[in-house]
mmCIF file of C-alpha atoms and ligand atoms in Angstrom:
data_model
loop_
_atom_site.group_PDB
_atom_site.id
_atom_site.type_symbol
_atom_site.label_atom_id
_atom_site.label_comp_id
_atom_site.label_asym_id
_atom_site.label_seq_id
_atom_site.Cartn_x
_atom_site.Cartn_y
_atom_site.Cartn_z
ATOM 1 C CA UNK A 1 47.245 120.497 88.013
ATOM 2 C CA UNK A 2 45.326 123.713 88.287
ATOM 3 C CA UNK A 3 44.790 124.186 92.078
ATOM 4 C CA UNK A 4 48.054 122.992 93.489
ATOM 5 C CA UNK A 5 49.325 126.394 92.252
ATOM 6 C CA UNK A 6 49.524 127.903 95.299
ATOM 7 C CA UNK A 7 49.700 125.433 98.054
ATOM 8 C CA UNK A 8 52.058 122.613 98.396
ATOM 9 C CA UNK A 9 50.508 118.997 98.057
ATOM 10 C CA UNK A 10 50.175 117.068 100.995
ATOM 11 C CA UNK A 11 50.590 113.286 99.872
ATOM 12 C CA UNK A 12 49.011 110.369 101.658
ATOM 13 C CA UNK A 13 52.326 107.933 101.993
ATOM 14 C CA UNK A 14 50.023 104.956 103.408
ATOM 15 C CA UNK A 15 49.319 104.348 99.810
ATOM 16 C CA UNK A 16 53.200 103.201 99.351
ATOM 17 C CA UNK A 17 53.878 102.072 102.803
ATOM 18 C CA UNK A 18 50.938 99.469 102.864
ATOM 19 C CA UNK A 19 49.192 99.560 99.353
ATOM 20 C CA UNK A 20 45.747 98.136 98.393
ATOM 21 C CA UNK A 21 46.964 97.623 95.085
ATOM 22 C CA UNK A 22 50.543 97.761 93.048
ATOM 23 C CA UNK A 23 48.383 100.923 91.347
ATOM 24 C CA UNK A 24 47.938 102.612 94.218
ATOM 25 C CA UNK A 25 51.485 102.385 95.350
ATOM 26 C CA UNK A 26 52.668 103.899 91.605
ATOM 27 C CA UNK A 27 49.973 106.846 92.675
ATOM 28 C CA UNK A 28 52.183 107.982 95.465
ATOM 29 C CA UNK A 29 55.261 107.396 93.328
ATOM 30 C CA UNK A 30 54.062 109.993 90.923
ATOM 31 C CA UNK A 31 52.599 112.729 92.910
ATOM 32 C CA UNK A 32 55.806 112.662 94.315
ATOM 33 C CA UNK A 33 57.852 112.899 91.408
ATOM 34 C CA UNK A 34 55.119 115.893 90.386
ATOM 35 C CA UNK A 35 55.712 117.588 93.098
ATOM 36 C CA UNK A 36 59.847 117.062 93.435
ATOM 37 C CA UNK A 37 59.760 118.358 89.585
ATOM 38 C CA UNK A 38 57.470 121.253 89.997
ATOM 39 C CA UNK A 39 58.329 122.956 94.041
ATOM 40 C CA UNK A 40 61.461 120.941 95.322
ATOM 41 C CA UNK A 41 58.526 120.293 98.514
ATOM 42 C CA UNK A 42 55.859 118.869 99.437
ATOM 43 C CA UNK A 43 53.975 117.762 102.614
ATOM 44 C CA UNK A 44 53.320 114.061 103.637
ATOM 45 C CA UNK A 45 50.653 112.048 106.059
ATOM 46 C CA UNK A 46 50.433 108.736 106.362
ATOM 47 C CA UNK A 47 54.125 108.639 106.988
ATOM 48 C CA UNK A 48 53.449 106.360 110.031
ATOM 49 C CA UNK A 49 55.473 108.389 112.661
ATOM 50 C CA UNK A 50 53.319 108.404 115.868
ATOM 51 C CA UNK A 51 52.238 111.404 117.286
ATOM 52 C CA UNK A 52 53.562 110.520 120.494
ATOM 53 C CA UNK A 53 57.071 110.700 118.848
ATOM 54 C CA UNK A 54 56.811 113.774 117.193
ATOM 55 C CA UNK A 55 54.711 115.751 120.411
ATOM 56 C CA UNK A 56 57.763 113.989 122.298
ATOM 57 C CA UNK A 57 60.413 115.747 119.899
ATOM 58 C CA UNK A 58 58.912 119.170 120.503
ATOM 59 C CA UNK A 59 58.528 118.642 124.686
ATOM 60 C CA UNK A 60 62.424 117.981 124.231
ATOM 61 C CA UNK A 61 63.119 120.678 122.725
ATOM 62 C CA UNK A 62 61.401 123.308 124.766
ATOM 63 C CA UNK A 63 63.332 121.260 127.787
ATOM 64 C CA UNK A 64 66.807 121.742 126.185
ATOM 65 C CA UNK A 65 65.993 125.298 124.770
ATOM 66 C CA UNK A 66 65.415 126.410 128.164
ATOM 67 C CA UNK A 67 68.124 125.616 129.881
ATOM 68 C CA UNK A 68 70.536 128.440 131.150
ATOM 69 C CA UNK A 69 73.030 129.890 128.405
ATOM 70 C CA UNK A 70 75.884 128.972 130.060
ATOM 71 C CA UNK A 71 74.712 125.142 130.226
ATOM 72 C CA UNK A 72 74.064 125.530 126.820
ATOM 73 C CA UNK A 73 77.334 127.139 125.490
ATOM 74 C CA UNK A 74 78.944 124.112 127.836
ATOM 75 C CA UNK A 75 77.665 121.984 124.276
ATOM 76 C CA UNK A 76 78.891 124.489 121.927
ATOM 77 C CA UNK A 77 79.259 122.948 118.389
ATOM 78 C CA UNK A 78 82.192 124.379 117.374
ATOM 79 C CA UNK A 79 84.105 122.663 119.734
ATOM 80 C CA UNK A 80 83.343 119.636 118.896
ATOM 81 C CA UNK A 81 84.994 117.524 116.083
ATOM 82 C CA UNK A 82 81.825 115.713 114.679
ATOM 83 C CA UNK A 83 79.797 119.497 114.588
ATOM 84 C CA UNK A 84 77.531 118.108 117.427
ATOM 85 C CA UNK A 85 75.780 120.344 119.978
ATOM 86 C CA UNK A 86 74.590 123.350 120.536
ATOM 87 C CA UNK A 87 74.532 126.890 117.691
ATOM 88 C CA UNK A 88 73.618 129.817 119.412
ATOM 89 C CA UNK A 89 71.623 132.889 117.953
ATOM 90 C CA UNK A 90 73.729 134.406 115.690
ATOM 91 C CA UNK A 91 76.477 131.989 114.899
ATOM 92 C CA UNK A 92 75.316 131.388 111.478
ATOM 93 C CA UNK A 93 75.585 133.647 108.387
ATOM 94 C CA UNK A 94 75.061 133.319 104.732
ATOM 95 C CA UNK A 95 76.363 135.602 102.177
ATOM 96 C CA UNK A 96 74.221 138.844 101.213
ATOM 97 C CA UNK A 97 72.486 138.805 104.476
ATOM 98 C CA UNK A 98 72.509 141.445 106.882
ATOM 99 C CA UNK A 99 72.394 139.902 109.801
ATOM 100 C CA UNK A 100 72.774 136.674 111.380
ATOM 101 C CA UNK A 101 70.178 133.868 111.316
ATOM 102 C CA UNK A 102 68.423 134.673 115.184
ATOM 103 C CA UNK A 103 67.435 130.921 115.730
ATOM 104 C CA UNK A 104 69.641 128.491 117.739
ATOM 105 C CA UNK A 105 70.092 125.141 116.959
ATOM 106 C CA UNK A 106 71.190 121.811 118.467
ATOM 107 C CA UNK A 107 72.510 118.885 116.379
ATOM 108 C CA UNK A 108 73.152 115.199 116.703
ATOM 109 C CA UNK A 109 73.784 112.738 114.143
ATOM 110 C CA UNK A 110 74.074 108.382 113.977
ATOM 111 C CA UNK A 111 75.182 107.303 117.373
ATOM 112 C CA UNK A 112 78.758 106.267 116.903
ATOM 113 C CA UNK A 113 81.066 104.680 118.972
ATOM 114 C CA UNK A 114 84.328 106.968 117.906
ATOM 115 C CA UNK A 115 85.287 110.187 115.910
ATOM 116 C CA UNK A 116 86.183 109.792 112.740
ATOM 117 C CA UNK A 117 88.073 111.890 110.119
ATOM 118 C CA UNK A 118 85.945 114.488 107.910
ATOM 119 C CA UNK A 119 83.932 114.240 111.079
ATOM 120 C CA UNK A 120 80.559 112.524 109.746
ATOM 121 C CA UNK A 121 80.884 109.794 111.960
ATOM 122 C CA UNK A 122 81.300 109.548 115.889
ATOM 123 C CA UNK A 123 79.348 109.822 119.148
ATOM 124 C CA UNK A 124 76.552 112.691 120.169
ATOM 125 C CA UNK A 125 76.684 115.324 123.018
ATOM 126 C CA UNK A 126 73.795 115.132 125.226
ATOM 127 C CA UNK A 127 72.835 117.798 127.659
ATOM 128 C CA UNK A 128 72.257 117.278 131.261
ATOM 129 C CA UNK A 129 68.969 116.329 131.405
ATOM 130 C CA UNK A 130 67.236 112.909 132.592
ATOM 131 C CA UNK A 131 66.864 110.217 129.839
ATOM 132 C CA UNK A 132 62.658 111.300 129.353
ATOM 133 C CA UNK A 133 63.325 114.527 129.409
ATOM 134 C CA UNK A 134 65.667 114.953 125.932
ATOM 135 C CA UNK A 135 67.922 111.856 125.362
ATOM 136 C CA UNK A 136 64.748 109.155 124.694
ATOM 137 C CA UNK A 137 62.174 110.784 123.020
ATOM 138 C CA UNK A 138 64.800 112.776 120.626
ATOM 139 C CA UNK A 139 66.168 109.567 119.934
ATOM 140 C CA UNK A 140 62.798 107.941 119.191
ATOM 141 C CA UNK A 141 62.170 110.788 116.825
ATOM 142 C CA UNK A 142 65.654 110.514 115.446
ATOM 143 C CA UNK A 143 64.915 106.819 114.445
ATOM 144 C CA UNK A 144 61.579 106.924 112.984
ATOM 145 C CA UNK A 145 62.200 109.954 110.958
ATOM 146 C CA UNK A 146 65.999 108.334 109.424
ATOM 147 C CA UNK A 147 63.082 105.734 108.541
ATOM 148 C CA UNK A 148 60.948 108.227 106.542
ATOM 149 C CA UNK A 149 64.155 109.905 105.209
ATOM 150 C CA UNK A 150 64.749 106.205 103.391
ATOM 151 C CA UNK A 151 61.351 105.742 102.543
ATOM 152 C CA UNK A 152 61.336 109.062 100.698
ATOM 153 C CA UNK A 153 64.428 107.706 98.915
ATOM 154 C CA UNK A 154 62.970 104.940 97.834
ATOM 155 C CA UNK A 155 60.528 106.107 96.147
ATOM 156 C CA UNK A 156 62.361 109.091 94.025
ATOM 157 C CA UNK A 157 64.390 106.553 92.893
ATOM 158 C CA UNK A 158 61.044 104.597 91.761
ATOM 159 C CA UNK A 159 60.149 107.986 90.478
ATOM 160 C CA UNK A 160 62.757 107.908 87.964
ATOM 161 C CA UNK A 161 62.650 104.367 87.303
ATOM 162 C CA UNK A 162 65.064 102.551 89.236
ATOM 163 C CA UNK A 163 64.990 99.849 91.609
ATOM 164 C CA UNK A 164 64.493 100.991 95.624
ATOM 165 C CA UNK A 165 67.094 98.253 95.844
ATOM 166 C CA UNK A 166 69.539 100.238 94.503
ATOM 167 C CA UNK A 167 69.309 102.018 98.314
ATOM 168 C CA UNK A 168 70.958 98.533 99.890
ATOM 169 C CA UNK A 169 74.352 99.693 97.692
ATOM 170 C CA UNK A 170 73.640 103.703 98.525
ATOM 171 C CA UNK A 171 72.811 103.728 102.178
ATOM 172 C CA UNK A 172 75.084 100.488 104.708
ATOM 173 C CA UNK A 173 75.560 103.241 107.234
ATOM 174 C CA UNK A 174 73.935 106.431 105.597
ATOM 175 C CA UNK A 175 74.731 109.974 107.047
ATOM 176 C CA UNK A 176 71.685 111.747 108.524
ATOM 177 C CA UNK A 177 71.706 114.598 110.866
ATOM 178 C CA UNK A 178 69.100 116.214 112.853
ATOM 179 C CA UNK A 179 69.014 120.046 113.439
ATOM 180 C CA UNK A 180 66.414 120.886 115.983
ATOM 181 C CA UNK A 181 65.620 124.329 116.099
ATOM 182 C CA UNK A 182 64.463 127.235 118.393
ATOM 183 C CA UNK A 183 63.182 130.670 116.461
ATOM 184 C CA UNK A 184 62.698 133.478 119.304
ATOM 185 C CA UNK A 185 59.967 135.727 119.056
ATOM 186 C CA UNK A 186 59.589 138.685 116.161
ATOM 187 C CA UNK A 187 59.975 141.296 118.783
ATOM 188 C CA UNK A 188 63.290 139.482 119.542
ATOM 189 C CA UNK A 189 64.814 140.044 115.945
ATOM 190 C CA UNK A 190 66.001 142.929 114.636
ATOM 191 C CA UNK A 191 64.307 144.535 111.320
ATOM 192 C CA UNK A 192 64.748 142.662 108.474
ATOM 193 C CA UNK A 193 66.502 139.488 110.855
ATOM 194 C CA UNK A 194 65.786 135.851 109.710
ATOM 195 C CA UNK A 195 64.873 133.151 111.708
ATOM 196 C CA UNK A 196 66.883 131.101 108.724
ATOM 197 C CA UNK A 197 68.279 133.055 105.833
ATOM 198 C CA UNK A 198 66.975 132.195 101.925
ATOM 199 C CA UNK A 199 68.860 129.303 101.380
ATOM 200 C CA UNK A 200 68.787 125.223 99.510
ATOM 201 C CA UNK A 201 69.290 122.653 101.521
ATOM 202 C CA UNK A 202 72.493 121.204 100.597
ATOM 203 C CA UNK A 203 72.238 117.400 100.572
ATOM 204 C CA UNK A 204 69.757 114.874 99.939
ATOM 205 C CA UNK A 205 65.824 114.522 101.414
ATOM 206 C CA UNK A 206 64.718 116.668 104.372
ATOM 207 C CA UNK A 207 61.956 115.693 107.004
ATOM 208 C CA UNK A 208 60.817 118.389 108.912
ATOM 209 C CA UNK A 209 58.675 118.755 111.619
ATOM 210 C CA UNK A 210 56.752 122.485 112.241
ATOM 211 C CA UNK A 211 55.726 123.035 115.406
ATOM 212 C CA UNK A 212 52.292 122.774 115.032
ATOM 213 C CA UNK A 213 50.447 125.894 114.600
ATOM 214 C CA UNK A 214 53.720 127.623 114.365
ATOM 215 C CA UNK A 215 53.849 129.180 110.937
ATOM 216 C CA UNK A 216 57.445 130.384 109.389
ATOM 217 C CA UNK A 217 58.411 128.100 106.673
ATOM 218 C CA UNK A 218 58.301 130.280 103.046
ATOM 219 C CA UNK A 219 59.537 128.656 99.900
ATOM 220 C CA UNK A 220 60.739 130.351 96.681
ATOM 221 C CA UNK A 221 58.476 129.839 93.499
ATOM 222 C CA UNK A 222 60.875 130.680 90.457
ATOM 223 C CA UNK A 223 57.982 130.777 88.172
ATOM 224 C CA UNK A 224 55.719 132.967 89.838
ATOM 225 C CA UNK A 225 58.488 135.459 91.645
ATOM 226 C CA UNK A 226 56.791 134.635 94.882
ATOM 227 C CA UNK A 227 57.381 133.212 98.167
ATOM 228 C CA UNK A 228 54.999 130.488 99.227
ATOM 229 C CA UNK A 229 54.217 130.329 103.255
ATOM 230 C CA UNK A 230 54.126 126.252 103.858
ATOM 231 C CA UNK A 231 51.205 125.499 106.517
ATOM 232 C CA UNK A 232 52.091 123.620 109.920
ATOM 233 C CA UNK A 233 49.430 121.150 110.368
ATOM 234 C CA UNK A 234 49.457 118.594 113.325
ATOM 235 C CA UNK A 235 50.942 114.944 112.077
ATOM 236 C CA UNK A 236 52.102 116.485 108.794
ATOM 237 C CA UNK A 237 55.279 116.478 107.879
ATOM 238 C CA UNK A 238 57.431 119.050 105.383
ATOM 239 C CA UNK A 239 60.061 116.992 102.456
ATOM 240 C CA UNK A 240 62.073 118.829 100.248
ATOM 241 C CA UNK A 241 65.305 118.077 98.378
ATOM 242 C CA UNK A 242 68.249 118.833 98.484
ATOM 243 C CA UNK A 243 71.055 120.141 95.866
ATOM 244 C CA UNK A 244 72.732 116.885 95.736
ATOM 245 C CA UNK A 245 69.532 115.053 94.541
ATOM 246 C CA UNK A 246 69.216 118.488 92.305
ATOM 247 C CA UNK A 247 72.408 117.678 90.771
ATOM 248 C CA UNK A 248 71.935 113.588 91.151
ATOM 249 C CA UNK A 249 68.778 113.813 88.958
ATOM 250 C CA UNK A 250 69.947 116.217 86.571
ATOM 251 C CA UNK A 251 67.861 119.038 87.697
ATOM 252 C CA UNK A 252 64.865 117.047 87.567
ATOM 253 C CA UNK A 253 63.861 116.717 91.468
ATOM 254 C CA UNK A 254 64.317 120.704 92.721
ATOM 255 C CA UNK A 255 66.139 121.876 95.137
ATOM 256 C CA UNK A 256 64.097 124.827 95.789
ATOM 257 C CA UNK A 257 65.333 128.003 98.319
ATOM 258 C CA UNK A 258 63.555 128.225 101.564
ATOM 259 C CA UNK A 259 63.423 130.667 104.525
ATOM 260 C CA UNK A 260 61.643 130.937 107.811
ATOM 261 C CA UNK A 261 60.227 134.339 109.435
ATOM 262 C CA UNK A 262 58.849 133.972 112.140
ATOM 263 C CA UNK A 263 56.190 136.662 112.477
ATOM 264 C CA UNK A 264 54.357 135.438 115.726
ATOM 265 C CA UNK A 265 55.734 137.077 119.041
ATOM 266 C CA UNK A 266 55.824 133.585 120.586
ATOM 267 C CA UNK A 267 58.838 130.869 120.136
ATOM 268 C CA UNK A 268 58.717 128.433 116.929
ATOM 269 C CA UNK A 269 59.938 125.254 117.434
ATOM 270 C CA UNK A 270 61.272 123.267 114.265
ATOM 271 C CA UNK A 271 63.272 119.960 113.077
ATOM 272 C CA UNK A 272 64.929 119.156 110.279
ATOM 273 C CA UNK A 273 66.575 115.247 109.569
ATOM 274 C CA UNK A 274 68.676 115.309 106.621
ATOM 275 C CA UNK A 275 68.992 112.022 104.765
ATOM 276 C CA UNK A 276 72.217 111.941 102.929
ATOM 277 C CA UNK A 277 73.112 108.548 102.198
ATOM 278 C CA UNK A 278 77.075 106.809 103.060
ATOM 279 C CA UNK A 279 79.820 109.088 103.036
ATOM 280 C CA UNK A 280 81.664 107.347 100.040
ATOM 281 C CA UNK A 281 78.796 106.222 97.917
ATOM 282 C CA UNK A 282 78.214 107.691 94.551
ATOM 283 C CA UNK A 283 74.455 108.530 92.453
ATOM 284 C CA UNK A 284 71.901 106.078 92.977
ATOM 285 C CA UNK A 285 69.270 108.825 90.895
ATOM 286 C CA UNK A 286 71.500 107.473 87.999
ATOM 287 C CA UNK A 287 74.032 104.435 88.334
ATOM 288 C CA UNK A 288 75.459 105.563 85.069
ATOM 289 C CA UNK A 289 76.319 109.182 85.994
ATOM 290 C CA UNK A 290 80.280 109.958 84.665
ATOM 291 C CA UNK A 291 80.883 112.161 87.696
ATOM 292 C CA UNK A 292 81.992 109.799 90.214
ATOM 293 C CA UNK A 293 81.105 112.493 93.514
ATOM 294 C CA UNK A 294 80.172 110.709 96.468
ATOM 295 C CA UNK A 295 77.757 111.909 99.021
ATOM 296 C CA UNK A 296 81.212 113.117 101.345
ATOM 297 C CA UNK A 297 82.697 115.070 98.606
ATOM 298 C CA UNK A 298 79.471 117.011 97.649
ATOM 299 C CA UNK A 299 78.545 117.567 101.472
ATOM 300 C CA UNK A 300 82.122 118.666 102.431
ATOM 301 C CA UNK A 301 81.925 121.520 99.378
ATOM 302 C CA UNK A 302 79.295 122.840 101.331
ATOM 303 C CA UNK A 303 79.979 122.162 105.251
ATOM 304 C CA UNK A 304 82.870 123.345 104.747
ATOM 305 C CA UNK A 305 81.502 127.367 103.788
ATOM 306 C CA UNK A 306 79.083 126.925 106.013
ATOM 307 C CA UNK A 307 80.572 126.037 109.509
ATOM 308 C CA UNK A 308 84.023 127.005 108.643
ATOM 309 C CA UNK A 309 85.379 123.598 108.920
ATOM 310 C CA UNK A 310 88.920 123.289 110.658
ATOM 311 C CA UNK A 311 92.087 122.759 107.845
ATOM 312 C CA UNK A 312 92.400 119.583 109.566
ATOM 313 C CA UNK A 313 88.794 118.361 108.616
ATOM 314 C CA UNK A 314 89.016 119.706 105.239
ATOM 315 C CA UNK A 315 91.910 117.940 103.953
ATOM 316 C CA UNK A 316 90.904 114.649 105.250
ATOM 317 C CA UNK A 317 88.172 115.127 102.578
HETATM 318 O O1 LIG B 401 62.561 125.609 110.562
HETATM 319 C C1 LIG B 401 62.130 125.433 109.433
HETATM 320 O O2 LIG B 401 60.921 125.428 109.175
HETATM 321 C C2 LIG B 401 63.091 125.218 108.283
HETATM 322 C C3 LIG B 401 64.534 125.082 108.672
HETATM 323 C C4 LIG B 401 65.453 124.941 107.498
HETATM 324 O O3 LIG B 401 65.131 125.238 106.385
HETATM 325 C C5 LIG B 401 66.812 124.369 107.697
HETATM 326 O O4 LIG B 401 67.219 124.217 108.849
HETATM 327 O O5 LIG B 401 67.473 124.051 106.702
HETATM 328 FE FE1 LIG B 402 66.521 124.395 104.946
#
């Protein structure tokens, strides 16, 4: 395992999604675990999410993220019961930091019909922009990648010797939001300003996309003291876990601490899916775990510091 010391691996998934052999599906299943154990990250191809979808995700993006402020602020997330819509720079801070994160965000989540109490569930704000300009192609992206999220799932839990079936019980109507994110140029930051703050993700796998070419993305290497820049390479995608799968797998899979810095003095583009599972299911990592947590409980400890949930959201949990 010499040279993977100081680069994440990038994993070829078309070995699990259409194998040659049973052998060279349990290949993928074991570089992943590897990896899961030993950074928390790694980087996938072969994942089978078309280009088109993904250059379609970042054309989006730069088509909502220049809109004018106002327009923008019309979508503010903190209005909004379900925490859908638009983050401006600086509305996010994490303890110890000295400033706040300088990227803005947009969010959307499963398309559902109606609100509903903690707020995981309920229907997406959409900016004013024709269908192809935002509304398709972020869906598209949206779909495929809550497709790779479950993938991923499947095979950690193959990775530590459970059935993928076990998913069927874990994920009816599984929770997954989508952060997309804009990160303004350095010269825009002040010194020693994040684009995101050292932090773990809090909940269960991560797909990100990088804007290709657009480096930023630094994760935390316990071991070595160091913080390890992750490349952004066309058609690659970023995974990493989150604390719940930390916790789920009894600290096997990491949940390793992450930043991004942007250092170019051009915009970074980013998006993140985050593949939690149903809101009242409990471990699928391991059925036999005495904590009885579900996936709500866990993700409301943490929402709820982060966003400064309303009362009324909190005690529905
Ligand atoms: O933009 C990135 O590369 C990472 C973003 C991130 O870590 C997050 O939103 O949790
Ligand atoms: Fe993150």
């Amino acid at each position: 395992m010499a040279a993977h010391d100081s680069v994440l691996p990038i994993i070829d998934l078309s070995g699990y999604i259409n194998p040659k052999s049973p052998e060279h599906k349990e290949q993928v299943i074991s570089q992943v675990r590897d990896a899961c154990e030993r950074y928390g990250f790694f980087q996938v191809k072969g994942h089978r999410v078309p280009l088109k979808v993904q250059e379609g995700l970042i054309q989006g993006l730069s088509n909502l993220f220049s809109l004018p402020k106002e327009e923008k602020l019309k979508l503010s997330f903190l209005k909004n019961p379900c925490r859908r819509g638009y983050e401006a720079s600086g509305d996010s801070i994490r303890e110890g930091d000295a400033f706040p994160d300088s990227k803005e965000s947009f969010y959307i989540g499963r398309e559902d019909p109606v609100f509903e109490p903690p707020g995981f569930h309920g229907p997406n704000l959409w900016p004013d922009l024709p269908e192809d300009k935002f509304r398709g192609p972020i869906w598209d992206y949206y779909e495929a990648t809550t497709k790779l999220g479950r993938t991923i799932w499947e095979i950690l839990l193959q990775g530590l010797g459970y059935s993928p079936a076990l998913l069927d019980a874990f994920a009816k109507r599984p929770v997954v939001q989508m952060k997309m994110i804009r990160y303004p140029p350095l010269s825009a930051n002040r010194p020693g300003q994040f684009g995101v703050g050292p932090h773990t993700d809090f909940g269960g796998v991560t797909v990100l996309l990088q804007q290709p070419g657009k480096e930023g993305l630094e994760v935390w290497r316990e071991e070595k003291g160091a913080w390890l820049p992750v490349p952004s390479i066309e058609d690659v995608f970023v995974i990493n876990c989150g604390d719940m799968i930390q916790k789920w797998s009894g600290g096997q899979y990491k949940s390793a601490k992450h930043r991004v810095i942007n250092k170019a003095d051009t915009e970074r583009l980013s998006c993140a899916t985050f593949w939690h599972g149903d809101f009242s299911a409990t471990n699928p990592l391991n059925p036999n775990d005495p904590s009885k947590d579900t996936v709500g409980k866990l993700l409301l400890k943490r929402f709820g510091n982060q966003f400064s949930l309303p009362k009324e959201i909190m005690a529905a949990s």
